[in-house]
mmCIF file with all atom_site columns, C-alpha atoms in Angstrom:
data_model
loop_
_atom_site.group_PDB
_atom_site.id
_atom_site.type_symbol
_atom_site.label_atom_id
_atom_site.label_alt_id
_atom_site.label_comp_id
_atom_site.label_asym_id
_atom_site.label_entity_id
_atom_site.label_seq_id
_atom_site.pdbx_PDB_ins_code
_atom_site.Cartn_x
_atom_site.Cartn_y
_atom_site.Cartn_z
_atom_site.occupancy
_atom_site.B_iso_or_equiv
_atom_site.pdbx_formal_charge
_atom_site.auth_seq_id
_atom_site.auth_comp_id
_atom_site.auth_asym_id
_atom_site.auth_atom_id
_atom_site.pdbx_PDB_model_num
ATOM 1   C CA . UNK A 1 1   ? 0.068   -0.477 0.215  1.00 0.00 ? 1   UNK A CA 1
ATOM 2   C CA . UNK A 1 2   ? 1.306   3.146  -0.715 1.00 0.00 ? 2   UNK A CA 1
ATOM 3   C CA . UNK A 1 3   ? 0.533   5.782  1.951  1.00 0.00 ? 3   UNK A CA 1
ATOM 4   C CA . UNK A 1 4   ? -0.178  9.348  0.695  1.00 0.00 ? 4   UNK A CA 1
ATOM 5   C CA . UNK A 1 5   ? 3.112   11.886 1.396  1.00 0.00 ? 5   UNK A CA 1
ATOM 6   C CA . UNK A 1 6   ? 1.670   14.147 4.012  1.00 0.00 ? 6   UNK A CA 1
ATOM 7   C CA . UNK A 1 7   ? 1.593   18.090 2.993  1.00 0.00 ? 7   UNK A CA 1
ATOM 8   C CA . UNK A 1 8   ? 3.421   20.192 5.211  1.00 0.00 ? 8   UNK A CA 1
ATOM 9   C CA . UNK A 1 9   ? 2.032   23.674 5.532  1.00 0.00 ? 9   UNK A CA 1
ATOM 10  C CA . UNK A 1 10  ? 4.052   26.411 5.335  1.00 0.00 ? 10  UNK A CA 1
ATOM 11  C CA . UNK A 1 11  ? 4.777   28.985 8.298  1.00 0.00 ? 11  UNK A CA 1
ATOM 12  C CA . UNK A 1 12  ? 1.546   30.835 6.839  1.00 0.00 ? 12  UNK A CA 1
ATOM 13  C CA . UNK A 1 13  ? -0.695  28.128 7.284  1.00 0.00 ? 13  UNK A CA 1
ATOM 14  C CA . UNK A 1 14  ? 0.248   26.686 10.390 1.00 0.00 ? 14  UNK A CA 1
ATOM 15  C CA . UNK A 1 15  ? -0.720  29.785 12.318 1.00 0.00 ? 15  UNK A CA 1
ATOM 16  C CA . UNK A 1 16  ? -4.363  29.592 10.728 1.00 0.00 ? 16  UNK A CA 1
ATOM 17  C CA . UNK A 1 17  ? -4.556  26.513 11.060 1.00 0.00 ? 17  UNK A CA 1
ATOM 18  C CA . UNK A 1 18  ? -3.846  27.091 15.348 1.00 0.00 ? 18  UNK A CA 1
ATOM 19  C CA . UNK A 1 19  ? -6.030  29.676 15.175 1.00 0.00 ? 19  UNK A CA 1
ATOM 20  C CA . UNK A 1 20  ? -8.932  27.903 13.412 1.00 0.00 ? 20  UNK A CA 1
ATOM 21  C CA . UNK A 1 21  ? -8.753  25.485 16.326 1.00 0.00 ? 21  UNK A CA 1
ATOM 22  C CA . UNK A 1 22  ? -7.844  27.884 18.960 1.00 0.00 ? 22  UNK A CA 1
ATOM 23  C CA . UNK A 1 23  ? -10.944 30.420 18.394 1.00 0.00 ? 23  UNK A CA 1
ATOM 24  C CA . UNK A 1 24  ? -13.877 28.229 19.411 1.00 0.00 ? 24  UNK A CA 1
ATOM 25  C CA . UNK A 1 25  ? -11.776 26.251 22.476 1.00 0.00 ? 25  UNK A CA 1
ATOM 26  C CA . UNK A 1 26  ? -11.424 29.647 24.064 1.00 0.00 ? 26  UNK A CA 1
ATOM 27  C CA . UNK A 1 27  ? -15.353 30.467 23.170 1.00 0.00 ? 27  UNK A CA 1
ATOM 28  C CA . UNK A 1 28  ? -16.381 27.214 24.872 1.00 0.00 ? 28  UNK A CA 1
ATOM 29  C CA . UNK A 1 29  ? -13.939 27.684 28.042 1.00 0.00 ? 29  UNK A CA 1
ATOM 30  C CA . UNK A 1 30  ? -15.681 31.490 28.800 1.00 0.00 ? 30  UNK A CA 1
ATOM 31  C CA . UNK A 1 31  ? -19.186 30.533 28.365 1.00 0.00 ? 31  UNK A CA 1
ATOM 32  C CA . UNK A 1 32  ? -18.018 27.810 30.659 1.00 0.00 ? 32  UNK A CA 1
ATOM 33  C CA . UNK A 1 33  ? -16.683 29.314 33.350 1.00 0.00 ? 33  UNK A CA 1
ATOM 34  C CA . UNK A 1 34  ? -19.557 31.873 33.152 1.00 0.00 ? 34  UNK A CA 1
ATOM 35  C CA . UNK A 1 35  ? -22.093 29.703 33.489 1.00 0.00 ? 35  UNK A CA 1
ATOM 36  C CA . UNK A 1 36  ? -20.630 27.885 36.299 1.00 0.00 ? 36  UNK A CA 1
ATOM 37  C CA . UNK A 1 37  ? -19.574 30.858 37.876 1.00 0.00 ? 37  UNK A CA 1
ATOM 38  C CA . UNK A 1 38  ? -23.215 32.393 36.994 1.00 0.00 ? 38  UNK A CA 1
ATOM 39  C CA . UNK A 1 39  ? -24.672 28.908 39.078 1.00 0.00 ? 39  UNK A CA 1
ATOM 40  C CA . UNK A 1 40  ? -22.793 28.939 41.761 1.00 0.00 ? 40  UNK A CA 1
ATOM 41  C CA . UNK A 1 41  ? -23.334 32.703 42.613 1.00 0.00 ? 41  UNK A CA 1
ATOM 42  C CA . UNK A 1 42  ? -27.113 32.347 42.133 1.00 0.00 ? 42  UNK A CA 1
ATOM 43  C CA . UNK A 1 43  ? -27.070 29.645 44.898 1.00 0.00 ? 43  UNK A CA 1
ATOM 44  C CA . UNK A 1 44  ? -24.736 31.396 47.554 1.00 0.00 ? 44  UNK A CA 1
ATOM 45  C CA . UNK A 1 45  ? -26.450 34.222 49.935 1.00 0.00 ? 45  UNK A CA 1
ATOM 46  C CA . UNK A 1 46  ? -23.879 36.222 51.839 1.00 0.00 ? 46  UNK A CA 1
ATOM 47  C CA . UNK A 1 47  ? -26.067 37.325 54.591 1.00 0.00 ? 47  UNK A CA 1
ATOM 48  C CA . UNK A 1 48  ? -29.510 35.292 56.538 1.00 0.00 ? 48  UNK A CA 1
ATOM 49  C CA . UNK A 1 49  ? -32.162 37.222 57.255 1.00 0.00 ? 49  UNK A CA 1
ATOM 50  C CA . UNK A 1 50  ? -33.183 35.807 60.956 1.00 0.00 ? 50  UNK A CA 1
ATOM 51  C CA . UNK A 1 51  ? -34.857 38.642 61.998 1.00 0.00 ? 51  UNK A CA 1
ATOM 52  C CA . UNK A 1 52  ? -38.437 36.691 61.935 1.00 0.00 ? 52  UNK A CA 1
ATOM 53  C CA . UNK A 1 53  ? -36.770 34.425 63.861 1.00 0.00 ? 53  UNK A CA 1
ATOM 54  C CA . UNK A 1 54  ? -35.807 36.439 66.205 1.00 0.00 ? 54  UNK A CA 1
ATOM 55  C CA . UNK A 1 55  ? -39.128 37.391 66.639 1.00 0.00 ? 55  UNK A CA 1
ATOM 56  C CA . UNK A 1 56  ? -40.676 34.618 66.600 1.00 0.00 ? 56  UNK A CA 1
ATOM 57  C CA . UNK A 1 57  ? -38.821 32.657 69.717 1.00 0.00 ? 57  UNK A CA 1
ATOM 58  C CA . UNK A 1 58  ? -39.595 36.679 71.752 1.00 0.00 ? 58  UNK A CA 1
ATOM 59  C CA . UNK A 1 59  ? -43.369 36.342 71.331 1.00 0.00 ? 59  UNK A CA 1
ATOM 60  C CA . UNK A 1 60  ? -42.774 32.413 72.161 1.00 0.00 ? 60  UNK A CA 1
ATOM 61  C CA . UNK A 1 61  ? -41.144 33.209 75.150 1.00 0.00 ? 61  UNK A CA 1
ATOM 62  C CA . UNK A 1 62  ? -43.610 36.047 76.016 1.00 0.00 ? 62  UNK A CA 1
ATOM 63  C CA . UNK A 1 63  ? -46.401 33.939 75.993 1.00 0.00 ? 63  UNK A CA 1
ATOM 64  C CA . UNK A 1 64  ? -45.394 30.492 76.786 1.00 0.00 ? 64  UNK A CA 1
ATOM 65  C CA . UNK A 1 65  ? -43.117 30.569 79.534 1.00 0.00 ? 65  UNK A CA 1
ATOM 66  C CA . UNK A 1 66  ? -43.670 30.849 83.110 1.00 0.00 ? 66  UNK A CA 1
ATOM 67  C CA . UNK A 1 67  ? -42.783 34.602 83.379 1.00 0.00 ? 67  UNK A CA 1
ATOM 68  C CA . UNK A 1 68  ? -44.986 35.933 80.821 1.00 0.00 ? 68  UNK A CA 1
ATOM 69  C CA . UNK A 1 69  ? -48.005 36.631 80.227 1.00 0.00 ? 69  UNK A CA 1
ATOM 70  C CA . UNK A 1 70  ? -49.880 33.452 80.572 1.00 0.00 ? 70  UNK A CA 1
ATOM 71  C CA . UNK A 1 71  ? -52.001 32.550 83.292 1.00 0.00 ? 71  UNK A CA 1
ATOM 72  C CA . UNK A 1 72  ? -49.873 29.853 85.764 1.00 0.00 ? 72  UNK A CA 1
ATOM 73  C CA . UNK A 1 73  ? -51.651 27.128 88.206 1.00 0.00 ? 73  UNK A CA 1
ATOM 74  C CA . UNK A 1 74  ? -49.975 27.693 91.310 1.00 0.00 ? 74  UNK A CA 1
ATOM 75  C CA . UNK A 1 75  ? -51.315 24.252 92.847 1.00 0.00 ? 75  UNK A CA 1
ATOM 76  C CA . UNK A 1 76  ? -49.839 22.465 89.307 1.00 0.00 ? 76  UNK A CA 1
ATOM 77  C CA . UNK A 1 77  ? -47.859 24.331 88.091 1.00 0.00 ? 77  UNK A CA 1
ATOM 78  C CA . UNK A 1 78  ? -49.464 24.041 84.735 1.00 0.00 ? 78  UNK A CA 1
ATOM 79  C CA . UNK A 1 79  ? -49.358 26.877 82.169 1.00 0.00 ? 79  UNK A CA 1
ATOM 80  C CA . UNK A 1 80  ? -52.698 28.549 80.395 1.00 0.00 ? 80  UNK A CA 1
ATOM 81  C CA . UNK A 1 81  ? -51.121 30.004 77.413 1.00 0.00 ? 81  UNK A CA 1
ATOM 82  C CA . UNK A 1 82  ? -53.655 32.315 75.585 1.00 0.00 ? 82  UNK A CA 1
ATOM 83  C CA . UNK A 1 83  ? -55.276 32.895 79.777 1.00 0.00 ? 83  UNK A CA 1
ATOM 84  C CA . UNK A 1 84  ? -53.497 36.209 80.282 1.00 0.00 ? 84  UNK A CA 1
ATOM 85  C CA . UNK A 1 85  ? -52.988 36.576 84.602 1.00 0.00 ? 85  UNK A CA 1
ATOM 86  C CA . UNK A 1 86  ? -54.053 40.295 84.847 1.00 0.00 ? 86  UNK A CA 1
ATOM 87  C CA . UNK A 1 87  ? -53.407 39.731 88.698 1.00 0.00 ? 87  UNK A CA 1
ATOM 88  C CA . UNK A 1 88  ? -49.820 39.104 88.365 1.00 0.00 ? 88  UNK A CA 1
ATOM 89  C CA . UNK A 1 89  ? -49.321 41.255 86.067 1.00 0.00 ? 89  UNK A CA 1
ATOM 90  C CA . UNK A 1 90  ? -51.242 44.163 88.232 1.00 0.00 ? 90  UNK A CA 1
ATOM 91  C CA . UNK A 1 91  ? -49.088 42.753 91.403 1.00 0.00 ? 91  UNK A CA 1
ATOM 92  C CA . UNK A 1 92  ? -45.828 43.615 89.904 1.00 0.00 ? 92  UNK A CA 1
ATOM 93  C CA . UNK A 1 93  ? -45.369 45.647 86.455 1.00 0.00 ? 93  UNK A CA 1
ATOM 94  C CA . UNK A 1 94  ? -41.819 44.655 86.333 1.00 0.00 ? 94  UNK A CA 1
ATOM 95  C CA . UNK A 1 95  ? -42.231 40.769 85.821 1.00 0.00 ? 95  UNK A CA 1
ATOM 96  C CA . UNK A 1 96  ? -41.701 41.132 82.516 1.00 0.00 ? 96  UNK A CA 1
ATOM 97  C CA . UNK A 1 97  ? -39.171 43.900 82.503 1.00 0.00 ? 97  UNK A CA 1
ATOM 98  C CA . UNK A 1 98  ? -36.987 41.271 84.846 1.00 0.00 ? 98  UNK A CA 1
ATOM 99  C CA . UNK A 1 99  ? -37.809 38.208 82.307 1.00 0.00 ? 99  UNK A CA 1
ATOM 100 C CA . UNK A 1 100 ? -36.675 40.044 79.513 1.00 0.00 ? 100 UNK A CA 1
ATOM 101 C CA . UNK A 1 101 ? -33.972 41.922 80.778 1.00 0.00 ? 101 UNK A CA 1
ATOM 102 C CA . UNK A 1 102 ? -31.056 39.714 78.997 1.00 0.00 ? 102 UNK A CA 1
ATOM 103 C CA . UNK A 1 103 ? -32.910 41.235 75.282 1.00 0.00 ? 103 UNK A CA 1
ATOM 104 C CA . UNK A 1 104 ? -32.703 44.318 76.399 1.00 0.00 ? 104 UNK A CA 1
ATOM 105 C CA . UNK A 1 105 ? -30.150 45.417 73.982 1.00 0.00 ? 105 UNK A CA 1
ATOM 106 C CA . UNK A 1 106 ? -31.414 43.468 70.593 1.00 0.00 ? 106 UNK A CA 1
ATOM 107 C CA . UNK A 1 107 ? -35.657 43.273 72.092 1.00 0.00 ? 107 UNK A CA 1
ATOM 108 C CA . UNK A 1 108 ? -38.016 46.532 72.857 1.00 0.00 ? 108 UNK A CA 1
ATOM 109 C CA . UNK A 1 109 ? -42.073 45.488 73.080 1.00 0.00 ? 109 UNK A CA 1
ATOM 110 C CA . UNK A 1 110 ? -45.576 47.890 73.955 1.00 0.00 ? 110 UNK A CA 1
ATOM 111 C CA . UNK A 1 111 ? -48.221 45.155 74.828 1.00 0.00 ? 111 UNK A CA 1
ATOM 112 C CA . UNK A 1 112 ? -51.472 46.223 75.036 1.00 0.00 ? 112 UNK A CA 1
ATOM 113 C CA . UNK A 1 113 ? -54.543 44.156 76.631 1.00 0.00 ? 113 UNK A CA 1
ATOM 114 C CA . UNK A 1 114 ? -57.750 45.523 76.160 1.00 0.00 ? 114 UNK A CA 1
ATOM 115 C CA . UNK A 1 115 ? -61.241 43.777 78.006 1.00 0.00 ? 115 UNK A CA 1
ATOM 116 C CA . UNK A 1 116 ? -63.698 43.769 74.968 1.00 0.00 ? 116 UNK A CA 1
ATOM 117 C CA . UNK A 1 117 ? -66.506 44.374 76.850 1.00 0.00 ? 117 UNK A CA 1
ATOM 118 C CA . UNK A 1 118 ? -66.038 46.855 79.240 1.00 0.00 ? 118 UNK A CA 1
ATOM 119 C CA . UNK A 1 119 ? -62.980 48.223 76.463 1.00 0.00 ? 119 UNK A CA 1
ATOM 120 C CA . UNK A 1 120 ? -60.300 48.692 80.180 1.00 0.00 ? 120 UNK A CA 1
ATOM 121 C CA . UNK A 1 121 ? -56.314 48.721 78.399 1.00 0.00 ? 121 UNK A CA 1
ATOM 122 C CA . UNK A 1 122 ? -53.719 47.682 80.193 1.00 0.00 ? 122 UNK A CA 1
ATOM 123 C CA . UNK A 1 123 ? -50.562 49.108 78.799 1.00 0.00 ? 123 UNK A CA 1
ATOM 124 C CA . UNK A 1 124 ? -47.357 47.376 79.267 1.00 0.00 ? 124 UNK A CA 1
ATOM 125 C CA . UNK A 1 125 ? -43.687 47.596 78.300 1.00 0.00 ? 125 UNK A CA 1
ATOM 126 C CA . UNK A 1 126 ? -40.611 46.000 78.081 1.00 0.00 ? 126 UNK A CA 1
ATOM 127 C CA . UNK A 1 127 ? -37.738 47.774 77.647 1.00 0.00 ? 127 UNK A CA 1
ATOM 128 C CA . UNK A 1 128 ? -39.806 50.783 77.426 1.00 0.00 ? 128 UNK A CA 1
ATOM 129 C CA . UNK A 1 129 ? -36.735 53.335 76.818 1.00 0.00 ? 129 UNK A CA 1
ATOM 130 C CA . UNK A 1 130 ? -35.980 51.177 73.615 1.00 0.00 ? 130 UNK A CA 1
ATOM 131 C CA . UNK A 1 131 ? -39.275 51.198 72.774 1.00 0.00 ? 131 UNK A CA 1
ATOM 132 C CA . UNK A 1 132 ? -39.855 55.001 72.789 1.00 0.00 ? 132 UNK A CA 1
ATOM 133 C CA . UNK A 1 133 ? -36.432 55.048 71.124 1.00 0.00 ? 133 UNK A CA 1
ATOM 134 C CA . UNK A 1 134 ? -36.690 52.557 68.332 1.00 0.00 ? 134 UNK A CA 1
ATOM 135 C CA . UNK A 1 135 ? -39.471 52.976 67.532 1.00 0.00 ? 135 UNK A CA 1
ATOM 136 C CA . UNK A 1 136 ? -39.325 56.062 65.180 1.00 0.00 ? 136 UNK A CA 1
ATOM 137 C CA . UNK A 1 137 ? -36.656 54.487 63.645 1.00 0.00 ? 137 UNK A CA 1
ATOM 138 C CA . UNK A 1 138 ? -38.553 51.138 61.689 1.00 0.00 ? 138 UNK A CA 1
ATOM 139 C CA . UNK A 1 139 ? -38.368 53.000 58.191 1.00 0.00 ? 139 UNK A CA 1
ATOM 140 C CA . UNK A 1 140 ? -34.602 52.680 58.321 1.00 0.00 ? 140 UNK A CA 1
ATOM 141 C CA . UNK A 1 141 ? -33.212 48.555 57.928 1.00 0.00 ? 141 UNK A CA 1
ATOM 142 C CA . UNK A 1 142 ? -31.367 48.414 61.409 1.00 0.00 ? 142 UNK A CA 1
ATOM 143 C CA . UNK A 1 143 ? -34.447 48.408 63.371 1.00 0.00 ? 143 UNK A CA 1
ATOM 144 C CA . UNK A 1 144 ? -37.537 46.138 62.948 1.00 0.00 ? 144 UNK A CA 1
ATOM 145 C CA . UNK A 1 145 ? -41.626 45.959 63.922 1.00 0.00 ? 145 UNK A CA 1
ATOM 146 C CA . UNK A 1 146 ? -43.535 43.574 64.316 1.00 0.00 ? 146 UNK A CA 1
ATOM 147 C CA . UNK A 1 147 ? -47.335 43.509 65.319 1.00 0.00 ? 147 UNK A CA 1
ATOM 148 C CA . UNK A 1 148 ? -48.799 40.374 66.943 1.00 0.00 ? 148 UNK A CA 1
ATOM 149 C CA . UNK A 1 149 ? -53.023 40.473 67.823 1.00 0.00 ? 149 UNK A CA 1
ATOM 150 C CA . UNK A 1 150 ? -54.898 37.858 69.255 1.00 0.00 ? 150 UNK A CA 1
ATOM 151 C CA . UNK A 1 151 ? -57.912 37.217 70.801 1.00 0.00 ? 151 UNK A CA 1
ATOM 152 C CA . UNK A 1 152 ? -57.212 35.406 74.611 1.00 0.00 ? 152 UNK A CA 1
ATOM 153 C CA . UNK A 1 153 ? -58.796 34.673 77.593 1.00 0.00 ? 153 UNK A CA 1
ATOM 154 C CA . UNK A 1 154 ? -58.475 37.564 80.794 1.00 0.00 ? 154 UNK A CA 1
ATOM 155 C CA . UNK A 1 155 ? -57.918 36.154 84.369 1.00 0.00 ? 155 UNK A CA 1
ATOM 156 C CA . UNK A 1 156 ? -58.548 39.309 86.871 1.00 0.00 ? 156 UNK A CA 1
ATOM 157 C CA . UNK A 1 157 ? -59.416 36.409 90.422 1.00 0.00 ? 157 UNK A CA 1
ATOM 158 C CA . UNK A 1 158 ? -62.108 34.094 89.685 1.00 0.00 ? 158 UNK A CA 1
ATOM 159 C CA . UNK A 1 159 ? -63.511 36.115 86.351 1.00 0.00 ? 159 UNK A CA 1
ATOM 160 C CA . UNK A 1 160 ? -62.881 35.067 83.232 1.00 0.00 ? 160 UNK A CA 1
ATOM 161 C CA . UNK A 1 161 ? -63.250 37.501 80.179 1.00 0.00 ? 161 UNK A CA 1
ATOM 162 C CA . UNK A 1 162 ? -62.853 37.380 76.263 1.00 0.00 ? 162 UNK A CA 1
ATOM 163 C CA . UNK A 1 163 ? -60.137 40.432 75.736 1.00 0.00 ? 163 UNK A CA 1
ATOM 164 C CA . UNK A 1 164 ? -58.092 40.996 72.985 1.00 0.00 ? 164 UNK A CA 1
ATOM 165 C CA . UNK A 1 165 ? -53.563 41.563 72.860 1.00 0.00 ? 165 UNK A CA 1
ATOM 166 C CA . UNK A 1 166 ? -51.291 43.860 70.744 1.00 0.00 ? 166 UNK A CA 1
ATOM 167 C CA . UNK A 1 167 ? -47.899 43.415 71.062 1.00 0.00 ? 167 UNK A CA 1
ATOM 168 C CA . UNK A 1 168 ? -45.744 45.805 69.009 1.00 0.00 ? 168 UNK A CA 1
ATOM 169 C CA . UNK A 1 169 ? -41.902 44.188 69.069 1.00 0.00 ? 169 UNK A CA 1
ATOM 170 C CA . UNK A 1 170 ? -39.287 46.628 67.358 1.00 0.00 ? 170 UNK A CA 1
ATOM 171 C CA . UNK A 1 171 ? -36.167 44.461 66.736 1.00 0.00 ? 171 UNK A CA 1
ATOM 172 C CA . UNK A 1 172 ? -33.026 46.443 66.871 1.00 0.00 ? 172 UNK A CA 1
ATOM 173 C CA . UNK A 1 173 ? -30.748 44.679 64.310 1.00 0.00 ? 173 UNK A CA 1
ATOM 174 C CA . UNK A 1 174 ? -27.428 46.658 64.819 1.00 0.00 ? 174 UNK A CA 1
#
């Protein structure tokens, strides 16, 4: 068998042949790496927003802890969520302030308890100084505010009445 002699290109022909293969490869490599970069950057988040979680934990502690708003039976120690002990709040209005003293630098709350039948209102604060200072600043991203409204039972003495609860929580994130 006879083999065909290879064509030898001159220097000008070799340069064209190298660019002919190199340009599509470079374009493919650029497209590949830009796709990988865009995919990974879209999946990664640089910051995590925990504001909703902080508010939820604060509200759960306020409503369901023994030092919170809920009525606790002295004989059994059972906590009745959704039933607010007005006697405890009238006897010691600083109860909530003491329960949340550790969170004073980050949280402030205004709690309004309204008796639906008599329209009597009770207003309590957790970190009142912080609430009055941060509440006008909620339009800025360093501060967040959430409002919880709920219907509750109000226990005062042996009487139970229907009531409304409104909690305005202001959180300082900076």
